[in-house]
Amino acid sequence: MAEPPHEHPASDTPGPTPTPGPAARPLNFIEQIIEQDIAHARWGLTGTTGLGTPRGVHTRFPPEPNGYLHIGHAKSICLNYSLAKKYHGRFNLRFDDTNPSKEEQRYVDGIKADVSWLTEPLGGGFAHGPHAGGLFLASSYFEQMEEFAKELIKKGKAYACQLTADEVAARRGTPAVPATSPYRDRPPEESMRLFREMKAGKHPDGSLTLRARIDLASPNFNLRDPVMYRVLHAHHHSTADKWCIYPMYDWAHGIEDSLEQITHSICTLEFENHRPLYDWFIDAINEGRTPDGSGPWGTTIWHSRQVEFAKLQLTYTVLSKRNLLKMVQTGAVAGWDDPRMPTLCGIRRRGVPPEAIHLLCEDVGVTKFDSVIDIARFENATRTVLNKSAPRAMCVLDPLRVVIDNWPAGRVEDVEFVINPEDPSSGKRTLPFTGELFIEREDFMPEPSKGFHRLAPGAQVRLRWAYFITCTGFETGPDGKVNLVRCTYDPATRGGNAPPGADALTNKKVKGTLHWISAHHTITGHVRLFDRLFNAEAPGERTGNWADDLTPDSIKVCTGCKLDPILADAPVGQAFQFERLGYFTIDPDSRPGALLLNRTITLKESTPEKPKAAVRTYTPAEAAHELKIKQDKLPALIDAAGPAGFAERNPHHLTLDEVRALRQWLKANPPAKG
RNA sequence: AGGGGUAUAGUGUAACGGUAGCACAACUGACUCUGACUCAGUUAGUCUAGGUUCAAAUCCUAGUACCCCUGCCA
């Protein structure tokens, strides 16, 4: 495994960027780094060859199996897989299973399924396809890691430390005061003996660690002699009871990447502070090693390059395994795969196709800047994909009976129905039309409001693909609710086509088009409608507890829905667009005769009345942030700049215009220095 | 406080010393057998202050704001 001399990123000089090919979009910063690496032939990259000759970019997704994956992880998976695909390489799935006290086999299984689901439309995944790198377990490297650890002990670069966790914390020091350990100058032989005893199970949990001997005074606390191994008598989901010492992330992770010869080790921003440590460990192992194996310690090991990017954050969403787990445990949701959850299994059950996640990731890009993505972008990506792919169906969620008085008794007519107007290859099917139908209750108003152009007494509307009907009256039940609408149909409008108007030149127009279903040709079922799980942009920001921002009724079940008969044979997960209602999918709990559907997302809706202008408002905290001042200086600024009417308003949220005015004022009246 | 990062329209991102562009959102309008889709147009931006330069988002200096780091978690 010849590997070129590792160059630290700091030594990089901007090289000529190779022709990027047909660039649909500019390269993101990671692609730029990779193309420079190719230009300099680092890691043996040539960029022009196929797989492994000598090699392309090799990436990996390294989850800890201590929970289910969420949409934040999806960004990392898409990034890693896409880079391997774009640069003729491979993609590994590797479980970073170094802490058995938190990990479970069911999470391993769930994560494998989620990653496969997500990467499948990209042409494969970790297990199959042209870029499959394979499935790996950190725990299968434990023996090798142990050997490396012993090597560092012999080199005087690691030592056994008998400080307890509390003592280590107490001796951690401060930026100005170095940490201390009375054991760091212990002879290597003694450390070796203790390390062997640790492994042999002769020491209780927490009594002993192996620590790297780096720098107790480093301003980077990760370098203050970090723990490499701890004693932990715990059952491991993969290695069972074979080990009672487990490596720490910092020690293990770089070795895992090295053993798999990962070229670019992509991770999130919070690991930036760990990169020097990652590099230190590999360099320490390589001290005394040579590329040809002639050195005293053998052949040099692989040194991957770590690159950090900003993780995905979404408004109205909680994205941390800890909080997600708590939501499940407290019953805030029905489980990890509740369709309201941002987990990949929840999103999948909700009916979102993986392509929507790919589209979102392309949309938001890859940078090092912490940003929060508006959840609406994800919703829009979902609509965009489903609009192109979902067959249409005619379903009525809240049925209202319509009788067509001039329809010949008992007559059934098949009307042609375009399965997906956005996809000509999908073709047509037929739908039975009769004199007794259901329409959506909200599509009829006895006394129509202004701008309502659906059904009302005397009004004419089109029934999609069928006929124009005119309302001649309605009946109400004892409760005063409308329970029947009477209409006549116009035979000249068969197929829903508008007949020539009075002048025989312009077609007669009708404003509204309604969806419908024949009362005698429908199946009933339940449909679940979801609202956002949280009703605050940043759940928990207000009170410190996300539970305070839970939407009270974020799930609504419609019973007795009148569904298109085509749904009877649809498989679980099949997506449909219910005309004018949104996108829906069959839930796994659905049964023949007891259909259950989930609404994935509504259609985009512009309201009939003049939509009220959505004015962006700022909380005091947001305004201060926007103006780059401390929040406590905001009141004084407002007093000084005085946006009209602000003082009378409650709550004291600022409008966009007011924030702009304050910014202008600040520009004209810069704060005094000091 | 020390260290590590990041600042470009409302939001997300390009521009690599040479015309600040794109997408989403918003707003106008057109089209429409889904109040969907599609299409056209409008509004709006380089954190601040100095400096270098014919020319600065970009280079230099000094500030400001935000994120990460003091687990035997990852």
XYZ file of C-alpha atoms (C1' of nucleotides) in Angstrom:
748
model
C 0.000 0.000 0.000
C 2.237 2.707 -1.240
C 0.981 6.060 -0.220
C 2.450 9.375 -1.177
C 3.998 11.545 1.499
C 1.161 13.143 3.370
C 0.834 16.817 2.885
C -0.978 18.725 5.517
C -3.692 20.996 4.171
C -1.892 24.063 5.467
C 0.922 23.423 3.008
C -1.432 23.546 0.058
C -0.871 26.121 -2.572
C -3.670 26.853 -4.964
C -2.922 24.791 -8.020
C -4.406 25.002 -11.466
C -7.937 23.712 -11.406
C -8.392 20.929 -13.933
C -11.169 21.141 -16.437
C -14.250 20.315 -14.406
C -16.138 18.885 -17.331
C -19.663 19.952 -18.181
C -20.278 21.902 -15.012
C -23.977 22.179 -14.346
C -23.119 23.999 -11.163
C -19.928 25.432 -9.708
C -17.750 23.114 -7.658
C -18.291 23.176 -3.918
C -15.252 23.703 -1.719
C -14.737 19.990 -1.122
C -14.773 19.263 -4.830
C -12.244 22.039 -5.287
C -9.996 20.430 -2.683
C -10.358 17.055 -4.364
C -9.554 18.457 -7.781
C -6.431 20.040 -6.377
C -5.497 16.720 -4.819
C -5.987 15.067 -8.181
C -3.890 17.752 -9.866
C -1.100 17.038 -7.393
C -1.660 13.270 -7.585
C -2.039 13.020 -3.824
C -3.169 9.637 -2.527
C -2.374 8.244 -5.924
C -5.394 10.022 -7.353
C -5.339 10.482 -11.084
C -8.871 11.548 -11.659
C -8.863 10.110 -15.134
C -8.941 6.406 -14.519
C -11.672 4.082 -13.570
C -12.008 2.277 -10.307
C -8.852 1.440 -8.492
C -6.363 1.991 -11.277
C -4.648 3.282 -9.372
C -7.574 4.694 -7.499
C -10.350 7.201 -7.272
C -11.764 9.117 -4.350
C -12.704 6.767 -1.528
C -15.236 8.013 1.023
C -17.228 6.563 3.843
C -20.226 7.247 6.048
C -19.335 6.316 9.645
C -22.431 6.323 11.892
C -22.505 5.115 15.464
C -25.363 2.588 15.771
C -26.918 4.312 18.768
C -30.067 5.587 17.076
C -31.766 5.922 13.725
C -30.508 8.172 10.970
C -32.173 11.505 10.286
C -32.210 13.935 7.407
C -29.066 15.624 8.712
C -27.189 12.373 8.196
C -28.693 12.178 4.726
C -26.692 15.218 3.689
C -23.498 13.486 4.714
C -24.470 10.238 2.996
C -25.371 12.008 -0.244
C -22.171 14.041 -0.125
C -19.928 11.060 0.488
C -21.619 8.840 -2.051
C -21.739 11.569 -4.693
C -18.046 12.353 -4.322
C -17.112 8.704 -4.745
C -19.370 8.528 -7.765
C -18.127 11.723 -9.356
C -14.466 10.893 -8.839
C -14.481 7.269 -9.932
C -14.161 5.809 -6.481
C -15.958 3.863 -3.822
C -18.167 4.460 -0.849
C -18.066 2.505 2.421
C -20.618 2.167 5.158
C -18.775 1.759 8.418
C -20.269 1.413 11.871
C -18.261 3.309 14.438
C -19.211 0.859 17.143
C -16.687 1.674 19.839
C -19.104 2.262 22.713
C -21.205 -0.858 23.374
C -23.061 0.771 26.243
C -25.117 2.816 23.795
C -25.243 0.692 20.675
C -27.726 -1.914 19.495
C -28.058 -4.364 16.631
C -31.477 -3.001 15.657
C -29.851 0.335 14.934
C -27.265 -1.378 12.754
C -30.052 -3.005 10.748
C -32.074 0.188 10.520
C -29.127 2.256 9.363
C -28.209 -0.233 6.649
C -31.752 -0.088 5.295
C -31.850 3.707 5.429
C -28.523 4.182 3.660
C -29.495 1.727 0.932
C -32.853 3.390 0.438
C -31.202 6.770 0.075
C -28.401 5.811 -2.299
C -30.310 3.338 -4.480
C -31.581 5.969 -6.954
C -27.997 7.214 -7.264
C -27.032 3.933 -8.868
C -26.235 1.626 -5.984
C -24.752 2.054 -2.552
C -22.223 0.602 -0.162
C -23.242 -2.966 -0.960
C -23.716 -3.060 -4.703
C -23.272 -1.010 -7.828
C -20.172 0.486 -9.390
C -19.197 2.469 -6.305
C -19.829 -0.101 -3.613
C -16.955 -0.040 -1.137
C -18.498 -2.471 1.322
C -19.748 -2.740 4.867
C -17.284 -2.399 7.744
C -17.255 -2.469 11.518
C -14.852 -0.508 13.661
C -15.080 -3.415 16.081
C -13.474 -5.716 13.530
C -10.354 -3.539 13.737
C -9.955 -3.840 17.513
C -7.005 -6.269 17.276
C -5.145 -4.006 14.869
C -5.854 -0.986 17.044
C -4.478 -2.842 20.040
C -1.254 -3.540 18.145
C -0.901 0.119 17.203
C -1.559 1.128 20.810
C 1.196 -1.170 22.029
C 3.484 0.341 19.438
C 2.797 3.827 20.778
C 3.467 2.610 24.329
C 6.816 1.224 23.228
C 7.600 4.482 21.469
C 6.860 6.341 24.696
C 3.868 8.042 23.101
C 1.174 6.501 25.266
C 0.896 5.659 28.954
C -1.395 3.974 31.417
C -3.057 6.506 33.694
C -4.733 5.636 36.997
C -6.557 8.909 37.438
C -10.323 8.569 37.783
C -12.626 10.462 35.463
C -13.274 13.031 38.174
C -9.578 13.466 38.836
C -8.853 13.962 35.169
C -11.574 16.589 34.994
C -10.195 18.332 38.074
C -6.710 18.340 36.581
C -7.877 19.413 33.130
C -6.523 22.918 33.650
C -7.623 26.042 31.823
C -6.413 27.691 28.641
C -3.744 29.336 30.746
C -3.051 26.476 33.152
C -1.791 23.134 31.831
C -3.358 19.820 32.753
C -1.447 17.359 34.911
C -1.090 13.639 35.333
C 1.297 12.011 37.797
C 1.515 8.958 35.553
C 2.648 10.383 32.244
C 6.327 9.675 32.828
C 5.789 6.103 33.845
C 8.247 3.714 32.095
C 6.848 2.126 28.898
C 7.273 -1.369 30.377
C 4.988 -0.504 33.260
C 2.395 1.039 30.956
C 2.575 -2.057 28.796
C 1.989 -4.324 31.772
C -0.992 -2.276 32.928
C -2.439 -2.099 29.426
C -2.238 -5.893 29.158
C -3.953 -6.167 32.528
C -6.669 -3.786 31.369
C -7.335 -5.991 28.413
C -7.222 -9.120 30.557
C -10.028 -7.782 32.713
C -7.960 -7.272 35.844
C -9.186 -3.732 36.432
C -12.696 -2.459 37.091
C -14.470 0.048 34.870
C -13.138 3.564 35.204
C -10.015 2.666 37.156
C -7.493 2.895 34.379
C -7.057 4.414 30.936
C -4.456 4.439 28.244
C -3.630 8.002 27.307
C -1.693 9.527 24.444
C 1.356 11.496 25.568
C 0.948 14.681 23.555
C 0.837 18.062 25.230
C -0.754 18.846 28.589
C -0.447 22.564 27.955
C -2.034 22.693 24.516
C -4.679 25.391 24.046
C -6.515 22.717 22.080
C -7.878 20.597 24.907
C -8.189 17.597 22.632
C -4.417 17.411 22.666
C -4.090 17.416 26.467
C -3.174 13.728 26.616
C -6.493 12.324 25.377
C -7.747 8.952 26.498
C -7.221 6.195 23.919
C -8.760 3.269 25.801
C -11.103 2.927 28.730
C -12.084 -0.154 30.695
C -15.676 -1.043 29.950
C -17.143 -4.421 30.816
C -20.071 -4.305 28.435
C -21.643 -6.694 25.972
C -20.997 -5.612 22.398
C -23.584 -6.230 19.679
C -20.923 -7.589 17.378
C -17.955 -8.791 19.425
C -20.089 -9.984 22.342
C -17.936 -10.307 25.489
C -14.586 -10.601 23.813
C -13.374 -7.177 24.917
C -13.484 -5.254 28.160
C -11.472 -2.322 26.855
C -12.826 -0.113 24.109
C -11.049 2.530 22.043
C -12.161 6.155 22.132
C -13.440 7.872 19.003
C -10.365 10.046 18.471
C -7.997 7.136 18.625
C -10.141 4.769 16.610
C -11.521 6.917 13.882
C -8.338 7.828 12.070
C -7.183 4.227 12.158
C -10.479 3.054 10.677
C -10.096 5.528 7.824
C -6.479 4.510 7.418
C -7.197 0.791 7.252
C -9.886 1.350 4.635
C -7.585 3.711 2.744
C -10.170 6.440 2.745
C -8.823 9.330 0.682
C -11.131 12.047 1.987
C -12.556 11.711 5.435
C -15.545 14.023 5.365
C -17.026 15.065 8.685
C -18.889 17.909 10.333
C -17.493 21.167 11.677
C -17.313 20.197 15.328
C -14.512 17.767 14.491
C -12.263 20.506 13.198
C -10.631 20.728 16.619
C -9.953 17.004 16.444
C -8.080 17.054 13.161
C -4.686 17.799 14.755
C -5.222 14.787 16.993
C -6.262 12.585 14.105
C -3.117 13.646 12.270
C -0.972 13.206 15.382
C -2.014 9.586 15.859
C -1.259 8.607 12.285
C 2.041 10.474 12.333
C 2.949 8.828 15.649
C 2.324 5.382 14.222
C 4.279 6.270 11.114
C 7.280 7.453 13.083
C 9.927 4.857 12.379
C 7.982 3.380 9.466
C 8.908 3.765 5.812
C 7.029 3.305 2.522
C 9.107 0.225 1.637
C 8.932 -1.280 5.097
C 12.632 -0.888 5.763
C 12.136 1.168 8.902
C 12.276 -0.352 12.391
C 8.482 -0.370 12.691
C 7.602 -1.574 9.195
C 5.537 -0.049 6.417
C 3.916 3.357 6.588
C 0.176 3.355 7.082
C -2.351 5.338 5.095
C -3.063 8.923 6.087
C -6.508 10.143 5.022
C -7.321 13.781 4.651
C -10.072 15.089 6.880
C -12.365 17.801 5.510
C -15.098 19.399 7.573
C -18.404 20.862 6.388
C -21.440 22.438 8.050
C -24.156 19.997 8.990
C -27.720 20.379 7.767
C -30.094 22.211 10.075
C -33.793 22.758 9.397
C -36.362 25.169 10.757
C -39.276 23.708 12.738
C -37.230 20.577 13.301
C -35.279 18.904 16.064
C -32.253 17.047 14.764
C -30.188 15.373 17.390
C -30.227 11.723 18.249
C -30.527 12.563 21.924
C -33.684 14.623 21.469
C -35.131 12.296 18.870
C -34.699 9.426 21.288
C -36.422 11.467 23.969
C -39.340 12.235 21.657
C -39.799 8.519 21.152
C -39.389 7.672 24.829
C -41.793 10.344 26.078
C -44.444 9.393 23.568
C -44.402 12.739 21.787
C -44.451 10.615 18.645
C -45.488 7.037 17.982
C -41.974 5.797 17.266
C -38.779 6.382 15.332
C -40.684 5.915 12.092
C -43.596 8.172 12.952
C -44.312 10.034 9.697
C -43.830 13.350 11.485
C -40.281 12.449 12.484
C -37.266 13.805 10.576
C -35.713 10.348 10.706
C -35.107 8.660 7.379
C -37.493 5.862 8.337
C -40.120 8.436 9.313
C -39.628 10.411 6.129
C -39.866 7.220 4.088
C -43.088 6.199 5.816
C -44.426 9.670 5.208
C -43.972 9.018 1.501
C -41.072 11.308 0.670
C -39.008 9.786 -2.131
C -35.217 9.669 -1.718
C -34.883 11.830 -4.815
C -36.438 14.704 -2.866
C -33.609 14.485 -0.358
C -31.058 14.466 -3.168
C -32.690 17.535 -4.650
C -32.621 19.294 -1.294
C -28.935 18.496 -0.831
C -28.104 19.843 -4.273
C -30.168 22.901 -3.477
C -28.491 23.779 -0.179
C -24.931 23.057 -1.259
C -21.877 22.325 0.846
C -20.065 25.021 2.813
C -18.407 25.665 6.150
C -20.965 28.243 7.165
C -23.492 27.288 9.834
C -26.873 27.847 8.257
C -30.427 26.832 8.931
C -32.453 25.678 5.967
C -36.093 26.659 5.744
C -38.129 23.459 5.990
C -40.203 24.812 3.080
C -37.265 24.048 0.798
C -37.524 20.403 1.733
C -41.279 20.471 1.251
C -40.836 22.062 -2.157
C -38.237 19.510 -3.184
C -40.725 16.809 -2.237
C -43.443 18.428 -4.351
C -41.125 18.842 -7.304
C -40.169 15.170 -7.376
C -43.644 13.846 -6.679
C -45.269 16.114 -9.253
C -43.206 14.437 -11.946
C -43.552 10.894 -10.680
C -46.808 10.380 -8.797
C -49.814 8.972 -10.670
C -53.004 10.926 -10.083
C -55.966 9.564 -8.198
C -59.441 10.890 -7.521
C -60.222 10.819 -3.809
C -62.585 12.741 -1.574
C -61.490 13.204 2.017
C -64.602 14.861 3.421
C -67.423 13.650 1.180
C -70.560 15.562 0.264
C -73.185 13.756 -1.815
C -74.126 15.167 -5.220
C -77.105 13.946 -7.229
C -77.357 14.792 -10.912
C -81.074 15.004 -11.594
C -80.930 14.828 -15.373
C -78.582 11.814 -15.455
C -80.280 8.705 -16.914
C -81.159 6.356 -14.078
C -78.660 3.550 -13.594
C -76.328 4.718 -16.308
C -72.546 4.230 -15.785
C -70.144 5.955 -18.130
C -66.377 5.534 -18.253
C -64.471 8.785 -18.549
C -60.849 8.999 -19.600
C -58.402 10.072 -16.960
C -54.830 11.178 -17.634
C -52.707 9.294 -15.145
C -50.011 11.932 -14.903
C -50.117 15.057 -17.088
C -46.456 15.685 -16.208
C -45.434 12.287 -17.502
C -46.836 11.514 -20.958
C -45.556 7.954 -20.791
C -47.915 7.156 -17.936
C -50.915 7.017 -20.266
C -54.585 7.030 -19.405
C -57.101 4.984 -17.527
C -60.852 5.214 -17.074
C -62.992 6.189 -14.145
C -66.719 5.386 -13.833
C -69.101 8.331 -13.752
C -72.691 8.086 -12.510
C -75.557 10.278 -11.390
C -74.594 9.992 -7.737
C -71.214 11.321 -6.726
C -69.134 12.622 -3.859
C -67.322 15.917 -3.938
C -65.243 17.597 -1.265
C -67.475 19.251 1.313
C -65.437 22.451 1.214
C -65.978 22.703 -2.540
C -69.591 23.747 -1.967
C -70.864 26.895 -0.291
C -74.575 27.680 0.055
C -73.626 31.347 0.159
C -70.336 31.707 -1.674
C -67.835 34.248 -0.442
C -66.105 36.619 -2.810
C -63.481 34.903 -4.902
C -64.978 31.454 -4.354
C -65.286 29.889 -7.766
C -66.361 26.416 -6.889
C -69.861 25.014 -6.482
C -72.718 27.144 -5.164
C -76.409 27.501 -5.980
C -76.698 28.509 -9.617
C -72.974 28.141 -10.234
C -71.441 25.914 -12.873
C -68.214 23.975 -12.398
C -66.298 21.301 -14.229
C -65.968 17.843 -12.773
C -62.458 16.913 -13.768
C -62.361 14.779 -16.937
C -66.162 14.366 -16.825
C -68.887 17.021 -17.297
C -69.848 20.542 -16.394
C -72.510 20.561 -13.732
C -74.757 23.342 -12.487
C -76.075 23.468 -8.960
C -79.829 23.633 -8.791
C -80.256 23.340 -5.047
C -79.194 21.635 -1.854
C -80.678 19.902 1.166
C -79.727 20.176 4.804
C -80.019 17.667 7.580
C -81.538 18.182 11.024
C -78.229 19.630 12.199
C -78.372 22.317 9.559
C -75.464 20.860 7.676
C -75.698 20.499 3.946
C -76.025 16.814 3.193
C -76.994 16.780 -0.466
C -76.350 18.975 -3.469
C -78.613 18.784 -6.525
C -77.203 19.469 -9.962
C -77.807 19.055 -13.644
C -75.109 18.142 -16.114
C -74.460 19.424 -19.625
C -74.098 16.517 -22.083
C -72.178 18.796 -24.467
C -69.263 18.972 -22.041
C -68.400 15.280 -22.108
C -64.797 14.611 -21.075
C -64.804 17.927 -19.268
C -64.222 19.805 -22.469
C -65.633 23.260 -22.793
C -68.090 23.591 -25.686
C -67.947 26.570 -28.021
C -69.350 29.702 -26.486
C -72.228 31.750 -27.780
C -70.094 33.292 -30.516
C -68.922 29.818 -31.561
C -65.343 31.058 -31.590
C -64.259 31.303 -28.001
C -64.843 28.302 -25.799
C -67.168 28.726 -22.917
C -65.091 29.068 -19.756
C -65.847 27.736 -16.359
C -63.878 28.931 -13.365
C -63.754 25.937 -11.107
C -62.737 22.344 -11.617
C -63.539 19.855 -8.877
C -62.414 16.352 -8.104
C -65.096 13.753 -7.507
C -65.742 10.054 -7.161
C -68.768 7.977 -8.145
C -70.715 6.970 -5.049
C -71.132 3.483 -6.417
C -67.509 2.962 -7.432
C -65.429 3.894 -4.451
C -63.704 2.298 -1.513
C -63.530 3.828 1.909
C -60.457 4.246 4.028
C -58.626 6.376 6.582
C -56.277 9.156 5.657
C -53.859 10.816 8.061
C -53.038 14.490 7.659
C -49.955 15.845 9.356
C -49.037 19.247 10.565
C -45.517 20.269 11.478
C -44.525 18.550 14.698
C -43.215 21.842 16.084
C -44.793 25.232 15.656
C -41.654 27.225 16.416
C -38.891 27.873 13.934
C -36.300 26.856 16.473
C -37.988 24.367 18.811
C -36.970 24.924 22.403
C -35.309 28.272 21.809
C -37.980 30.157 23.711
C -38.119 28.080 26.885
C -35.154 25.773 26.612
C -37.451 22.808 26.160
C -38.603 21.675 22.719
C -41.655 20.017 24.254
C -43.095 23.494 24.811
C -43.192 24.044 21.063
C -44.954 20.843 20.088
C -47.917 21.482 17.806
C -51.021 20.456 19.813
C -52.711 18.380 17.119
C -50.106 17.604 14.531
C -51.942 14.543 13.325
C -55.513 14.418 12.097
C -57.235 11.254 10.936
C -59.955 11.525 8.315
C -62.291 8.567 8.448
C -64.789 7.541 5.839
C -62.806 8.963 2.975
C -64.109 8.016 -0.463
C -61.129 6.698 -2.351
C -60.251 5.929 -5.926
C -60.624 2.141 -6.396
C -57.130 2.026 -7.862
C -55.793 2.347 -4.322
C -57.118 -1.085 -3.406
C -54.218 -2.803 -5.148
C -51.487 -0.256 -4.460
C -48.402 -1.489 -2.613
C -47.143 0.021 0.626
C -45.106 3.118 -0.089
C -46.672 3.823 -3.479
C -47.097 7.560 -3.932
C -50.171 9.207 -5.465
C -51.263 12.694 -6.108
C -54.857 13.064 -5.050
C -56.080 15.702 -7.463
C -56.211 19.119 -5.807
C -55.382 17.666 -2.373
C -51.722 16.786 -2.298
C -49.459 13.762 -2.304
C -50.346 10.625 -0.388
C -48.894 7.201 0.197
C -50.005 3.823 1.507
C -48.947 3.298 5.125
C -47.374 -0.004 6.212
C -50.284 -0.492 8.626
C -52.754 -0.387 5.736
C -54.776 -3.590 5.187
C -57.165 -4.688 2.467
C -60.557 -3.432 3.556
C -58.923 -1.099 6.075
C -56.872 1.205 3.928
C -54.637 3.695 5.695
C -52.923 6.506 3.845
C -50.571 9.279 4.880
C -50.542 12.678 3.317
C -46.926 13.350 2.445
C -47.429 17.009 1.639
C -50.160 19.281 0.349
C -50.116 20.848 -3.056
C -48.749 24.339 -2.974
C -51.699 26.578 -2.388
C -52.272 30.171 -3.157
C -55.304 31.349 -1.245
C -58.390 32.516 -3.154
C -58.483 35.850 -1.417
C -55.639 38.244 -1.702
C -52.810 36.553 0.128
C -51.624 38.614 3.001
C -48.090 39.746 2.441
C -45.778 37.558 4.445
C -43.675 40.146 6.209
C -40.570 38.806 7.802
C -40.382 39.837 11.458
C -37.487 39.757 13.829
C -37.464 38.978 17.513
C -35.199 41.282 19.512
C -32.585 38.516 19.527
C -32.795 38.069 15.776
C -32.684 41.786 15.161
C -29.601 42.168 17.334
C -27.962 39.335 15.499
C -28.863 40.830 12.148
C -27.466 44.193 13.190
C -24.343 42.580 14.670
C -24.816 44.158 18.057
C -25.413 42.738 21.505
C -29.053 42.362 22.335
C -28.841 44.588 25.399
C -27.861 47.476 23.163
C -30.968 47.147 21.040
C -33.375 49.225 23.190
C -30.986 52.156 23.200
C -30.598 51.877 19.485
C -34.354 51.828 18.988
C -34.699 54.866 21.233
C -32.082 56.670 19.241
C -33.256 55.657 15.799
C -36.912 55.502 16.751
C -38.867 53.392 14.249
C -42.308 54.917 14.131
C -44.909 53.203 16.236
C -42.557 50.642 17.619
C -42.915 51.579 21.252
C -46.688 51.105 21.121
C -46.445 47.696 19.587
C -46.570 44.483 21.520
C -44.856 42.088 21.180
C -41.793 44.072 20.253
C -40.939 42.354 17.045
C -39.293 44.366 14.322
C -40.246 44.283 10.698
C -37.738 43.853 7.938
C -38.074 47.513 7.034
C -37.428 48.550 10.612
C -34.315 46.423 10.802
C -33.143 47.983 7.565
C -33.795 51.446 8.926
C -31.806 50.632 12.051
C -28.971 49.306 9.930
C -28.908 52.510 7.911
C -28.936 54.538 11.088
C -26.052 52.496 12.482
C -24.119 53.143 9.343
C -24.667 56.873 9.672
C -24.068 56.863 13.431
C -21.383 54.279 14.153
C -21.156 53.226 17.812
C -18.317 54.775 19.764
C -15.295 52.545 20.058
C -14.425 50.885 23.323
C -10.380 34.727 28.860
C -6.972 30.708 25.324
C -7.545 27.785 20.826
C -10.252 26.358 16.287
C -13.870 28.094 12.580
C -17.458 31.352 9.713
C -19.452 36.217 7.742
C -22.380 38.122 0.129
C -30.395 40.106 -1.059
C -35.651 37.588 3.507
C -33.234 32.380 2.970
C -29.444 29.204 0.612
C -25.296 29.804 -2.421
C -21.576 31.727 -6.874
C -17.795 35.101 -8.171
C -10.417 32.612 -6.802
C -7.858 41.320 -8.102
C -11.527 43.145 -13.514
C -19.704 44.243 -15.082
C -21.756 41.253 -7.685
C -24.638 36.279 -10.632
C -28.035 31.949 -9.614
C -31.938 29.359 -6.879
C -35.896 29.490 -3.318
C -39.299 32.837 -0.936
C -42.195 37.406 -1.669
C -44.752 40.576 -5.137
C -46.979 41.639 -10.617
C -48.761 39.424 -14.726
C -49.550 35.379 -18.552
C -51.172 30.383 -19.241
C -54.148 26.423 -17.401
C -59.498 20.675 -17.480
C -55.645 20.321 -10.486
C -56.584 27.811 -6.962
C -51.248 22.622 -8.952
C -47.554 22.678 -12.859
C -45.246 26.034 -16.432
C -43.610 30.923 -18.242
C -42.326 36.308 -17.962
C -41.214 40.434 -14.915
C -40.235 43.290 -10.101
C -38.129 44.125 -5.217
C -33.598 43.158 -2.564
C -26.924 41.978 -0.957
C -20.607 42.065 -0.071
C -20.305 42.588 8.891
C -17.611 47.519 10.287
C -13.443 50.976 9.867
C -8.923 52.022 7.765
C -5.052 50.671 4.049
C -2.669 48.620 -0.785
C -4.228 49.040 -6.122
C -5.923 52.035 -12.303
C -9.369 48.416 -10.100
C -11.101 44.928 -3.703
C -16.565 40.543 -1.865
C -11.509 38.891 -3.029
C -5.088 41.165 -0.606
C -3.233 43.748 4.330
C -4.358 45.881 9.453
C -7.684 46.612 13.417
C -12.452 45.723 15.202
C -17.662 43.373 15.550
C -21.048 39.193 15.573
C -22.089 34.023 15.561
C -20.602 28.601 15.968
C -17.218 24.714 18.137
C -13.618 22.979 22.261
C -12.182 21.922 29.176
C -16.778 13.279 28.465
C -13.248 7.409 30.352
C -19.730 10.115 24.098
C -19.295 10.039 18.858
